[in-house]
Coordinates of N, CA and C in Angstrom, one line a residue:
X1 N 1.0 -1.0 0.1 CA -0.2 0.0 0.0 C 1.0 1.4 0.4
X2 N 1.8 1.2 0.8 CA 2.8 2.5 0.8 C 4.1 2.4 0.3
X3 N 4.2 0.8 -0.3 CA 5.7 1.1 -1.0 C 7.0 0.6 -0.4
X4 N 8.1 0.5 -1.1 CA 9.1 -0.2 -0.4 C 9.0 -1.4 -0.1
X5 N 9.6 -1.7 1.0 CA 9.6 -3.3 1.6 C 8.8 -3.1 3.0
X6 N 7.3 -3.3 2.6 CA 6.5 -3.5 3.9 C 7.1 -4.0 5.0
X7 N 6.8 -3.3 6.1 CA 7.3 -3.6 7.6 C 6.3 -3.7 8.6
X8 N 6.0 -3.0 9.2 CA 5.2 -3.0 10.5 C 4.0 -2.2 10.5
X9 N 2.9 -2.6 11.2 CA 1.7 -2.0 11.5 C 1.3 -1.6 12.9
X10 N 0.8 -0.5 13.1 CA 0.1 0.2 14.6 C -0.8 0.9 14.4
X11 N -1.6 0.4 15.4 CA -3.1 1.1 15.3 C -3.4 1.7 16.6
X12 N -3.9 2.9 16.2 CA -4.5 3.8 17.6 C -6.3 3.7 17.2
X13 N -6.6 3.0 18.1 CA -8.2 2.6 17.7 C -9.0 3.7 18.2
X14 N -8.7 4.3 19.3 CA -9.2 5.5 19.9 C -9.4 6.6 19.1
X15 N -8.3 6.8 18.0 CA -8.6 7.7 17.0 C -8.2 7.6 15.6
X16 N -8.5 6.3 15.5 CA -8.7 5.7 13.9 C -7.4 6.1 13.1
X17 N -6.2 6.0 13.9 CA -4.9 6.3 13.2 C -4.4 4.7 13.1
X18 N -3.8 4.8 12.0 CA -3.4 3.6 11.3 C -1.7 4.3 11.0
X19 N -0.3 3.4 11.4 CA 0.7 3.6 10.7 C 1.2 2.4 10.1
X20 N 2.1 2.8 9.4 CA 2.8 1.7 8.5 C 4.2 2.3 8.0
X21 N 5.2 0.9 7.9 CA 6.5 1.5 7.8 C 6.9 0.8 6.6
X22 N 8.1 1.3 6.1 CA 8.9 0.5 5.2 C 10.6 0.4 5.8
X23 N 11.1 0.0 4.9 CA 12.8 0.1 5.4 C 13.4 1.4 5.7
X24 N 14.3 1.1 6.9 CA 15.1 2.0 7.6 C 13.9 3.6 7.7
X25 N 12.9 2.8 8.6 CA 11.8 3.6 9.2 C 11.0 4.6 8.3
X26 N 11.1 4.2 7.0 CA 10.1 5.0 6.4 C 8.7 5.0 7.1
X27 N 8.3 5.9 7.6 CA 7.1 5.9 8.4 C 5.8 6.9 7.8
X28 N 4.4 6.2 7.5 CA 3.3 6.8 7.3 C 2.7 6.8 8.1
X29 N 1.4 7.5 8.0 CA 0.3 7.6 9.0 C -0.9 7.8 8.0
X30 N -1.8 7.4 8.7 CA -3.5 7.5 8.0 C -4.5 8.0 9.0
X31 N -5.2 8.8 8.8 CA -6.3 9.2 9.8 C -7.6 8.9 9.1
X32 N -7.8 8.2 8.0 CA -9.1 7.8 7.5 C -9.0 6.1 7.2
X33 N -8.4 5.7 8.4 CA -8.7 4.0 8.4 C -7.9 3.4 7.0
X34 N -6.7 3.8 6.8 CA -6.1 3.3 5.5 C -6.6 3.7 4.0
X35 N -7.4 4.6 4.1 CA -7.8 5.0 2.6 C -6.6 5.8 2.0
X36 N -5.8 6.7 2.9 CA -4.8 7.4 2.6 C -3.6 7.7 3.6
X37 N -2.4 7.8 3.2 CA -1.5 7.9 3.9 C -0.4 9.2 3.7
X38 N -0.2 9.7 5.1 CA 0.8 10.8 4.7 C 2.2 10.4 5.4
X39 N 3.3 10.9 4.8 CA 4.5 10.5 5.2 C 5.2 11.5 6.3
X40 N 5.3 10.8 7.7 CA 5.9 11.4 8.5 C 7.0 11.2 9.0
X41 N 8.0 10.6 8.3 CA 9.1 10.4 8.7 C 9.9 11.8 9.7
X42 N 10.7 11.5 10.6 CA 11.3 12.4 11.3 C 12.2 13.4 10.7
X43 N 11.7 14.6 10.7 CA 12.0 15.8 10.1 C 13.6 16.2 10.4
X44 N 13.9 15.9 11.8 CA 15.2 16.5 12.2 C 16.2 15.8 12.3
X45 N 16.3 14.4 11.4 CA 17.4 13.9 11.1 C 17.5 13.0 12.6
X46 N 16.7 13.3 13.7 CA 17.1 12.5 14.9 C 16.6 10.8 14.1
X47 N 17.2 9.9 15.2 CA 17.2 8.5 14.9 C 18.5 8.3 14.0
X48 N 18.2 8.9 12.9 CA 19.1 8.7 11.2 C 20.6 9.1 11.7
X49 N 20.8 9.7 12.9 CA 22.3 9.9 13.3 C 22.8 8.6 14.1
X50 N 22.1 7.6 14.1 CA 22.2 6.4 15.2 C 22.1 5.2 13.8
X51 N 22.9 4.1 14.2 CA 22.6 2.9 13.2 C 21.3 2.4 13.5
X52 N 20.5 2.2 12.4 CA 18.9 1.6 12.8 C 18.9 0.3 12.2
X53 N 18.1 -0.6 12.4 CA 17.6 -1.6 11.9 C 17.1 -1.5 10.4
X54 N 17.3 -2.4 9.4 CA 16.5 -2.3 8.0 C 14.8 -2.3 8.6
X55 N 14.6 -3.0 9.1 CA 13.3 -2.9 9.7 C 13.1 -2.5 11.0
X56 N 13.2 -1.2 11.0 CA 13.2 -0.3 12.5 C 11.9 -0.9 13.4
X57 N 12.2 -1.0 14.6 CA 11.0 -1.2 15.3 C 10.4 0.2 16.0
X58 N 9.3 0.0 16.2 CA 8.3 1.0 16.7 C 7.2 0.4 17.1
X59 N 6.3 0.8 18.1 CA 5.3 0.6 18.8 C 4.5 1.5 19.4
X60 N 3.3 1.1 19.7 CA 2.3 2.2 20.7 C 1.8 1.2 21.5
X61 N 1.2 1.9 22.6 CA 0.6 0.9 23.8 C -0.7 1.6 24.1
X62 N -1.6 0.8 24.5 CA -2.8 1.1 25.0 C -3.0 2.0 26.3
X63 N -1.7 1.9 26.8 CA -1.7 2.7 28.2 C -1.4 4.2 27.6
X64 N -1.0 4.4 26.6 CA -0.6 5.9 25.9 C -0.7 6.0 24.6
X65 N -1.9 5.7 23.8 CA -1.7 5.3 22.6 C -1.7 6.8 21.5
X66 N -1.5 7.8 22.1 CA -1.0 9.1 21.4 C 0.5 9.4 21.2
X67 N 1.1 8.0 21.8 CA 2.8 8.0 21.6 C 3.1 7.0 20.9
X68 N 4.3 7.0 20.2 CA 4.8 6.3 19.5 C 6.4 6.0 19.8
X69 N 6.7 4.9 19.8 CA 8.3 4.4 20.3 C 9.0 3.8 19.7
X70 N 10.3 4.4 19.3 CA 10.9 3.8 18.2 C 12.4 3.6 18.5
X71 N 13.2 2.1 17.9 CA 14.4 2.1 18.3 C 15.3 2.4 17.3
X72 N 16.7 3.0 17.4 CA 17.9 3.2 17.0 C 19.0 2.4 17.7
X73 N 19.7 3.1 18.2 CA 20.8 2.7 19.0 C 20.3 3.1 20.7
X74 N 19.4 4.3 20.5 CA 18.7 4.6 21.8 C 17.2 4.4 21.4
X75 N 16.4 4.7 22.2 CA 14.7 4.3 22.4 C 14.5 5.8 22.3
X76 N 13.3 6.0 21.2 CA 12.6 7.6 21.0 C 11.3 7.5 21.1
X77 N 10.8 8.4 21.7 CA 9.5 8.5 21.9 C 9.0 10.0 21.3
X78 N 7.7 9.7 20.6 CA 6.9 10.9 20.2 C 5.5 10.7 20.8
X79 N 5.1 12.2 21.2 CA 3.9 11.9 22.3 C 2.9 12.9 21.3
X80 N 3.0 12.7 20.0 CA 2.3 13.7 19.3 C 1.5 13.0 18.1
X81 N 1.2 11.9 17.9 CA 1.0 10.9 17.1 C 1.7 10.8 15.9
X82 N 2.8 10.6 16.3 CA 3.8 10.8 15.0 C 4.3 12.1 14.5
X83 N 3.8 13.3 14.9 CA 4.3 14.4 14.4 C 6.0 14.4 14.0
X84 N 6.3 14.7 12.6 CA 7.6 14.4 12.3 C 8.6 15.4 13.1
X85 N 8.2 16.5 13.9 CA 9.3 17.3 14.6 C 9.1 17.0 16.1
X86 N 8.4 15.5 16.5 CA 8.0 15.6 17.8 C 9.2 14.3 18.3
X87 N 9.9 14.0 17.8 CA 10.7 12.7 18.2 C 12.1 13.2 19.2
X88 N 12.0 12.3 20.2 CA 13.1 12.7 21.3 C 13.7 11.5 22.2
X89 N 15.1 11.5 22.3 CA 15.2 10.3 23.0 C 14.9 10.1 24.3
X90 N 14.9 8.9 25.0 CA 14.1 8.7 26.4 C 15.3 8.8 27.1
X91 N 16.7 8.5 26.7 CA 17.9 8.4 27.3 C 18.8 9.1 26.7
X92 N 19.9 9.3 27.7 CA 21.4 9.8 26.8 C 22.0 9.0 26.5
X93 N 22.2 7.7 26.8 CA 23.6 7.1 26.5 C 22.7 5.6 25.3
X94 N 23.4 5.4 24.4 CA 23.1 4.2 23.7 C 23.2 3.0 24.6
X95 N 22.2 2.1 24.2 CA 22.0 0.6 24.8 C 23.3 -0.2 24.5
X96 N 23.9 0.1 23.3 CA 24.9 -0.7 23.3 C 25.7 0.0 21.8
X97 N 26.8 0.4 21.9 CA 27.4 1.0 20.9 C 27.9 0.2 19.9
X98 N 27.8 -1.0 20.2 CA 28.1 -1.8 19.1 C 26.8 -2.8 18.4
X99 N 25.6 -2.1 18.6 CA 24.2 -3.0 18.5 C 23.2 -1.8 18.0
X100 N 22.2 -2.2 17.5 CA 20.9 -1.4 17.1 C 19.7 -2.1 17.8
X101 N 18.7 -1.4 18.2 CA 17.8 -2.1 18.5 C 16.6 -3.1 17.4
X102 N 16.4 -4.1 17.7 CA 16.0 -5.4 16.9 C 14.5 -5.2 17.4
X103 N 13.9 -5.5 18.4 CA 12.4 -5.5 18.9 C 12.2 -4.4 20.3
X104 N 11.0 -4.3 20.2 CA 10.5 -3.3 21.4 C 9.2 -3.4 21.8
X105 N 8.9 -3.4 23.1 CA 7.9 -3.8 23.9 C 7.6 -2.9 24.8
X106 N 6.3 -2.4 24.8 CA 6.0 -1.5 26.1 C 4.8 -2.2 26.7
X107 N 4.8 -2.1 28.1 CA 3.8 -2.5 28.9 C 2.3 -1.7 28.2
X108 N 1.2 -2.9 28.0 CA -0.1 -2.2 27.6 C -0.8 -1.7 29.2
X109 N -0.2 -1.8 30.0 CA -1.0 -1.2 31.4 C -0.2 -0.3 32.0
X110 N 1.4 -0.3 31.8 CA 2.4 0.8 32.5 C 3.3 1.1 31.5
X111 N 3.3 2.2 30.6 CA 4.3 2.7 29.8 C 5.5 3.1 30.3
X112 N 5.8 2.8 31.9 CA 7.4 3.0 32.5 C 8.1 1.5 32.2
X113 N 7.2 0.3 32.1 CA 8.0 -0.8 31.8 C 8.0 -1.2 30.2
X114 N 9.5 -0.9 30.1 CA 9.8 -1.2 28.5 C 10.9 -2.1 28.2
X115 N 10.5 -3.0 27.3 CA 12.0 -4.3 27.0 C 12.2 -3.7 25.6
X116 N 13.5 -3.8 25.4 CA 14.2 -3.6 23.9 C 15.2 -4.7 23.6
X117 N 15.3 -5.5 22.4 CA 16.1 -6.2 22.3 C 17.2 -5.5 21.2
X118 N 18.6 -5.9 21.2 CA 19.4 -5.3 20.3 C 20.1 -6.5 19.4
X119 N 20.6 -5.9 18.3 CA 21.4 -7.0 17.3 C 22.9 -6.6 17.0
X120 N 24.0 -7.1 17.2 CA 25.0 -6.7 17.0 C 25.3 -5.9 15.5
X121 N 26.1 -5.2 15.2 CA 26.3 -4.2 14.1 C 27.9 -4.9 13.4
X122 N 28.3 -5.5 14.4 CA 29.7 -6.2 14.4 C 29.9 -7.1 15.3
X123 N 31.2 -7.9 15.4 CA 31.5 -9.0 16.0 C 32.0 -8.6 17.5
X124 N 32.1 -7.4 17.8 CA 32.2 -7.0 19.2 C 31.1 -7.1 20.5
X125 N 29.9 -7.7 20.0 CA 29.1 -7.9 21.1 C 28.2 -8.9 20.7
X126 N 27.2 -9.1 21.3 CA 26.2 -10.3 21.2 C 24.9 -9.7 21.4
X127 N 23.9 -10.4 20.8 CA 22.5 -9.8 21.0 C 22.1 -9.7 22.7
X128 N 21.4 -9.0 22.9 CA 21.1 -8.7 24.2 C 19.8 -8.1 24.5
X129 N 19.0 -8.3 25.7 CA 17.6 -7.9 26.2 C 17.7 -6.9 27.1
X130 N 17.3 -5.8 27.1 CA 17.3 -4.6 28.2 C 15.9 -4.2 28.4
X131 N 16.0 -3.9 29.7 CA 14.7 -3.5 30.5 C 15.0 -2.4 31.5
X132 N 13.7 -1.5 31.1 CA 13.6 -0.3 31.8 C 12.4 -0.2 32.7
X133 N 12.4 0.3 33.7 CA 11.0 0.3 34.9 C 11.0 1.8 35.1
X134 N 11.6 2.8 34.3 CA 11.2 4.0 34.9 C 10.9 4.9 33.3
X135 N 10.2 4.2 32.5 CA 10.2 5.1 31.3 C 11.3 4.9 30.1
X136 N 12.3 4.2 30.6 CA 13.4 4.5 29.4 C 14.3 5.3 29.8
X137 N 14.3 5.9 31.0 CA 15.5 6.7 31.4 C 16.6 6.1 32.0
X138 N 16.8 4.9 32.5 CA 17.5 3.9 32.7 C 17.3 2.6 32.2
X139 N 18.3 1.7 31.9 CA 18.1 0.5 31.2 C 19.0 -0.7 32.1
X140 N 18.5 -2.0 32.4 CA 19.2 -2.8 32.7 C 19.3 -4.1 31.8
X141 N 20.6 -4.6 31.6 CA 20.7 -5.5 30.6 C 20.4 -6.8 31.3
X142 N 19.7 -7.6 31.0 CA 19.1 -9.1 31.5 C 20.3 -9.8 31.1
X143 N 21.1 -10.2 31.9 CA 22.1 -11.3 31.2 C 22.0 -12.8 31.4
X144 N 20.8 -13.1 31.9 CA 20.4 -14.7 32.0 C 19.8 -15.2 30.8
X145 N 19.6 -14.6 29.9 CA 18.8 -15.3 28.7 C 19.9 -15.6 27.6
X146 N 19.6 -16.4 26.7 CA 20.3 -16.8 25.6 C 21.0 -15.6 24.8
X147 N 22.2 -15.6 24.2 CA 23.1 -14.8 23.3 C 22.5 -15.1 22.0
X148 N 21.1 -14.9 22.0 CA 20.5 -15.1 20.5 C 19.6 -13.9 20.3
X149 N 18.9 -13.4 19.2 CA 18.4 -12.4 18.7 C 17.2 -12.5 19.1
X150 N 16.7 -11.6 19.8 CA 15.2 -11.7 20.3 C 14.5 -11.0 19.4
X151 N 13.8 -11.8 18.6 CA 12.7 -11.2 17.6 C 11.6 -10.5 17.7
X152 N 11.0 -11.1 18.9 CA 9.6 -10.7 19.3 C 9.7 -10.6 20.8
X153 N 8.8 -9.5 21.4 CA 8.8 -9.3 22.5 C 7.2 -9.0 22.6
X154 N 6.6 -9.9 23.7 CA 5.0 -9.7 23.6 C 4.6 -9.7 25.1
X155 N 3.9 -8.7 25.5 CA 3.0 -8.7 26.8 C 1.7 -9.5 26.6
X156 N 1.2 -10.2 27.6 CA 0.2 -10.9 28.0 C -1.0 -9.7 27.8
X157 N -1.9 -9.7 26.7 CA -2.6 -8.7 27.0 C -3.7 -8.7 28.3
X158 N -3.7 -9.8 29.1 CA -4.7 -10.2 29.9 C -4.0 -10.0 31.5
X159 N -2.6 -9.8 31.3 CA -1.5 -9.9 32.5 C -0.4 -9.4 32.3
X160 N -0.2 -8.1 32.4 CA 0.8 -7.2 31.8 C 2.4 -7.8 32.7
X161 N 1.9 -8.4 33.7 CA 3.5 -8.8 34.3 C 4.0 -10.1 33.6
X162 N 3.2 -10.9 32.5 CA 3.5 -11.8 31.7 C 4.2 -11.5 30.3
X163 N 5.5 -11.6 30.1 CA 6.1 -11.4 28.8 C 6.6 -12.9 28.2
X164 N 6.5 -12.7 27.0 CA 7.2 -13.8 26.0 C 8.0 -13.4 25.1
X165 N 9.3 -14.1 24.9 CA 10.3 -13.7 24.2 C 10.7 -14.8 22.9
X166 N 10.7 -14.5 21.6 CA 10.9 -15.3 20.7 C 12.3 -15.2 19.9
X167 N 13.2 -16.1 20.2 CA 14.8 -16.1 19.8 C 14.9 -16.7 18.4
X168 N 15.5 -16.1 17.7 CA 16.1 -16.6 16.3 C 17.3 -17.2 16.7
X169 N 17.8 -17.7 15.6 CA 19.1 -18.7 15.3 C 19.0 -20.2 15.8
X170 N 20.3 -20.8 15.7 CA 20.0 -22.2 15.9 C 20.8 -22.7 17.2
X171 N 20.2 -23.0 18.3 CA 20.3 -23.4 19.7 C 19.4 -24.3 20.2
X172 N 19.7 -25.6 20.6 CA 18.5 -26.3 21.0 C 17.8 -26.0 22.3
X173 N 16.5 -26.0 22.1 CA 15.5 -25.7 23.5 C 16.1 -24.2 23.8
X174 N 15.8 -23.3 23.2 CA 16.3 -22.0 23.7 C 15.7 -21.0 22.8
X175 N 14.2 -21.2 22.3 CA 13.8 -20.5 21.3 C 12.4 -19.6 22.0
X176 N 11.7 -20.0 22.9 CA 10.7 -19.3 23.3 C 11.1 -19.2 25.0
X177 N 10.8 -18.2 25.6 CA 10.9 -17.8 27.1 C 9.7 -16.9 27.6
X178 N 9.4 -17.4 28.8 CA 8.3 -16.5 29.5 C 8.5 -16.0 31.0
X179 N 8.5 -14.8 31.2 CA 8.2 -14.4 32.4 C 6.9 -13.7 32.9
X180 N 6.7 -14.3 34.6 CA 5.6 -14.0 34.9 C 5.5 -12.8 35.9
X181 N 6.8 -12.5 36.2 CA 6.9 -11.4 37.1 C 7.4 -10.1 36.7
X182 N 7.4 -9.9 35.2 CA 7.5 -8.5 34.7 C 9.0 -8.5 34.4
X183 N 9.6 -9.6 34.1 CA 10.8 -9.5 33.4 C 11.9 -9.7 34.6
X184 N 11.6 -10.2 35.7 CA 12.6 -10.2 36.7 C 13.3 -11.5 36.6
X185 N 12.6 -12.8 36.3 CA 12.9 -14.2 36.2 C 12.1 -14.7 34.8
X186 N 12.9 -15.5 34.2 CA 12.3 -16.0 33.1 C 12.6 -17.6 32.8
X187 N 11.6 -18.4 32.3 CA 11.1 -19.9 32.1 C 11.6 -20.1 30.7
X188 N 12.4 -21.0 30.4 CA 12.4 -21.6 29.1 C 11.2 -22.5 28.8
X189 N 10.4 -22.1 27.9 CA 8.8 -22.8 27.7 C 9.0 -23.5 26.2
X190 N 10.6 -23.6 25.7 CA 10.8 -24.3 24.4 C 9.8 -25.6 23.9
X191 N 10.1 -26.5 25.0 CA 9.3 -27.6 25.2 C 9.8 -28.6 23.8
X192 N 10.7 -28.7 23.3 CA 11.2 -29.3 22.0 C 10.6 -28.8 20.7
X193 N 10.7 -27.5 20.7 CA 10.2 -27.1 19.1 C 11.5 -27.3 18.5
X194 N 11.1 -27.3 16.9 CA 12.4 -27.5 16.1 C 13.6 -26.4 16.5
X195 N 14.6 -26.9 16.3 CA 15.8 -26.2 16.3 C 16.0 -25.1 15.1
X196 N 15.0 -24.5 14.8 CA 15.1 -23.5 13.9 C 14.6 -22.1 14.3
X197 N 15.1 -21.3 13.5 CA 14.6 -19.6 14.1 C 13.2 -19.5 14.3
X198 N 13.0 -18.8 15.5 CA 11.6 -18.6 15.8 C 11.5 -16.9 15.9
X199 N 10.7 -16.5 15.2 CA 10.9 -15.0 15.1 C 9.6 -14.1 15.5
X200 N 8.3 -14.8 15.7 CA 7.3 -14.1 16.2 C 6.3 -15.0 17.3
X201 N 5.7 -14.1 18.2 CA 4.6 -15.0 19.0 C 3.5 -14.4 18.8
X202 N 2.1 -15.2 18.7 CA 0.8 -14.4 18.9 C 0.1 -15.2 19.9
X203 N -0.5 -14.3 21.0 CA -1.3 -14.9 22.0 C -2.6 -14.9 21.8
X204 N -3.4 -15.9 22.2 CA -4.8 -15.9 21.9 C -5.6 -15.4 23.4
X205 N -5.8 -14.4 23.4 CA -6.2 -13.6 24.5 C -7.5 -14.1 25.2
X206 N -8.1 -15.3 24.8 CA -9.2 -15.8 25.2 C -8.9 -16.9 26.1
X207 N -7.6 -17.4 26.2 CA -6.9 -18.6 26.7 C -6.0 -18.1 27.7

């Protein structure tokens, strides 16, 4: 619909706003339920001074639906429905100088709880998972997880303390993890999945 290599979609149902993107954070917005789109890529070159993923992650949360979050080497927020001049970083220092953000998740109940995974830009680091409990001001590296790329981070819509991770790469019994305490501890729930990359998770909200 919006050209290029189609990437991610996000929806603000309260205001009938649809976001769509293509490679390198080419961001578009529709205010008429997808009939037309306007180009809202950031105007001030913020984000683009950093290394960004080809499929740059961005998210919204029901707890704050007018805000967009996006990941470069830092995590950014736009609190005005994607206004191209409205982006700012949540924190001063990059998460990892040798990596960029791969996946991003904000709690549907509490926007101060944020998770971000990173992907290496070179061989000087490994994939990592980070957690913030103060809205992205400071971050903790969660080191008790596989050194694989966390491709998807999902909050349970019925329990904001429950989070799932999907890991890519090839490592037996290390592709799906679950936390029931907001990311303080993690349980491996791979349970014999094939040893192939796992890239996404979908939750049935009725179960």
